[in-house]
Amino acid sequence: MSLFMDGLVNVFQWQVLLFLVTGTVVGICIGSLPGLTATMGVALILPVTFGMDPVTGILLLIGVYFGSVYGGSLTAILINTPGTPASAATAIDGYPMAKKGLAHKALTISTLASTIGGVISVIVLIVVAPQLAEFALKFSAPESFALALFGLSIISSIAGKSLIKGLISGFIGLLISTIGLDPMGGFPRFTFDNLNLSSGVNLIAVMIGLFAASEAFKSMETIFSTNQKAIMVEKVKLKWHEFRTLIGTILRSAGIGTFIGMIPGAGGDITAFVAYNEAKRFSKNKEEFGKGSMKGVAAPEAANNSVTGGAMIPLLTLGIPGDAVTAVLLGALMVQGLQPGPMLFEANGPLVYTLFVGMLLANLLLLVFGLAGIRLFTKVLLIPKTILTPIILVLCVLGAYSLGNNYFDVLVMFIAGVAGYFLQRYGFPASPIILGLILGPMLESNLRRSLLMSQGNLDIFYTRPITAVLIGLAIATLFSPLVGKVMKGRRNGRMHDENYKL
């Protein structure tokens, strides 16, 4: 407790507090811009911290990290443009809520879920970090393969009206993910001798095209129409009884996010989709998902923000980064002369607890800035389409180009945008494509590593308890919608027979 109080005193020094607030605001701005991910934001700010003391510098980066993850939900909800890959799942129900005039409520849910998820993950980090980190080390190639497979099975939940079309979209994403160098042998695949494809198709460029550019292309159909209906922004506030129904979803999603976040290499992208799937599975009103469900917004936001604390668990306790952002933070800690691992708690106890307090405060700052800015954020929806559509396209181009200062990424974005427009027109969902792109490399590389470990023996996938459980869950999740439809059909058939007899 004394270390925690020391951390509280250290954080509330005006210089430290100022940089934490600045980092959080900058992070929200970075996260809301398509193409500027949390990893990119932290990497851009990293050189600024070299001349600072360790506490101030690290908390500035943590503010950027936490703010960026939350900021991605703003544009995902308002204009169907996920600022970060982790917020792609939020757009599934967030944007339909905005189109119904419930943007104010959707942003409130996102802010509250993000804060609660982040705070819970930091509390878990403080209380049980060493034990959880030890469990996370049990995840090797087979477990990571099973986790990726479980993530892919979620396609059945985000497929929309047609499971077949959802599976086709997911398969397209998996095919695209194979472009580039072979993960094991380093041989080029499907690159057509184009050096730009040697590292694969950029996920962010495809995501910007599928979600943002396609939406802009769609709006062009009615951009000059005189009878088009503007989106009305109703100041409908979230009521207590509505929030109470979300608490279970938020807590469950925060647990999922913390758990997956501490697994090295998993990240917030898969977490958001897993949490969305579980929210739908536990919901009594599954038909609302995809049409503007409040739980569909709360689940991915609580999950992807709880990843922040979860990813810090292996970083601080073992010196192993949980995701790409914490890999940058690992470098920042080492620049400051700090070596993450078990001895960090022994040698720099006050500093570690200062970081803990700073993380809690950063999540509370998200609540303050998020709720205070909702009225300003929703003004975006009042901009006429003739102005907003070109702005979205400009942001798409800038976001894609900023990924690597490469016009090829802009071309990829436009191709994905055109493809997304036609997919949307013929009822093919875009989210499974993104899921396939995210999980394809993780699935393939860990499958091949597992087979190398077992010398080609498939027993490795069902003799390891964690792997067997995850594969079982994947099978159950993938086929549960089909089983549900069959059971519903039989039930309706029995009712029809009974009515006929009567």
mmCIF file of N, CA, C and O in Angstrom, residues 342-349:
data_model
loop_
_atom_site.group_PDB
_atom_site.id
_atom_site.type_symbol
_atom_site.label_atom_id
_atom_site.label_comp_id
_atom_site.label_asym_id
_atom_site.label_seq_id
_atom_site.Cartn_x
_atom_site.Cartn_y
_atom_site.Cartn_z
ATOM 1 N N PRO A 342 11.236 -9.848 -13.781
ATOM 2 C CA PRO A 342 10.980 -10.028 -12.344
ATOM 3 C C PRO A 342 11.749 -9.055 -11.459
ATOM 4 O O PRO A 342 11.231 -8.597 -10.436
ATOM 5 N N MET A 343 12.971 -8.693 -11.846
ATOM 6 C CA MET A 343 13.781 -7.807 -11.015
ATOM 7 C C MET A 343 13.319 -6.349 -11.071
ATOM 8 O O MET A 343 13.713 -5.540 -10.235
ATOM 9 N N LEU A 344 12.481 -6.019 -12.064
ATOM 10 C CA LEU A 344 11.993 -4.639 -12.158
ATOM 11 C C LEU A 344 11.187 -4.264 -10.916
ATOM 12 O O LEU A 344 11.289 -3.146 -10.409
ATOM 13 N N PHE A 345 10.383 -5.219 -10.410
ATOM 14 C CA PHE A 345 9.568 -4.962 -9.226
ATOM 15 C C PHE A 345 10.433 -4.818 -7.980
ATOM 16 O O PHE A 345 10.109 -4.064 -7.067
ATOM 17 N N GLU A 346 11.541 -5.560 -7.960
ATOM 18 C CA GLU A 346 12.438 -5.502 -6.795
ATOM 19 C C GLU A 346 13.276 -4.222 -6.815
ATOM 20 O O GLU A 346 13.407 -3.529 -5.805
ATOM 21 N N ALA A 347 13.846 -3.902 -7.966
ATOM 22 C CA ALA A 347 14.781 -2.778 -8.056
ATOM 23 C C ALA A 347 14.087 -1.428 -8.212
ATOM 24 O O ALA A 347 14.629 -0.407 -7.793
ATOM 25 N N ASN A 348 12.892 -1.408 -8.839
ATOM 26 C CA ASN A 348 12.218 -0.135 -9.120
ATOM 27 C C ASN A 348 10.752 -0.187 -8.722
ATOM 28 O O ASN A 348 9.867 0.218 -9.482
ATOM 29 N N GLY A 349 10.494 -0.665 -7.514
ATOM 30 C CA GLY A 349 9.127 -0.801 -7.019
ATOM 31 C C GLY A 349 8.319 0.485 -7.096
ATOM 32 O O GLY A 349 7.208 0.499 -7.644
#
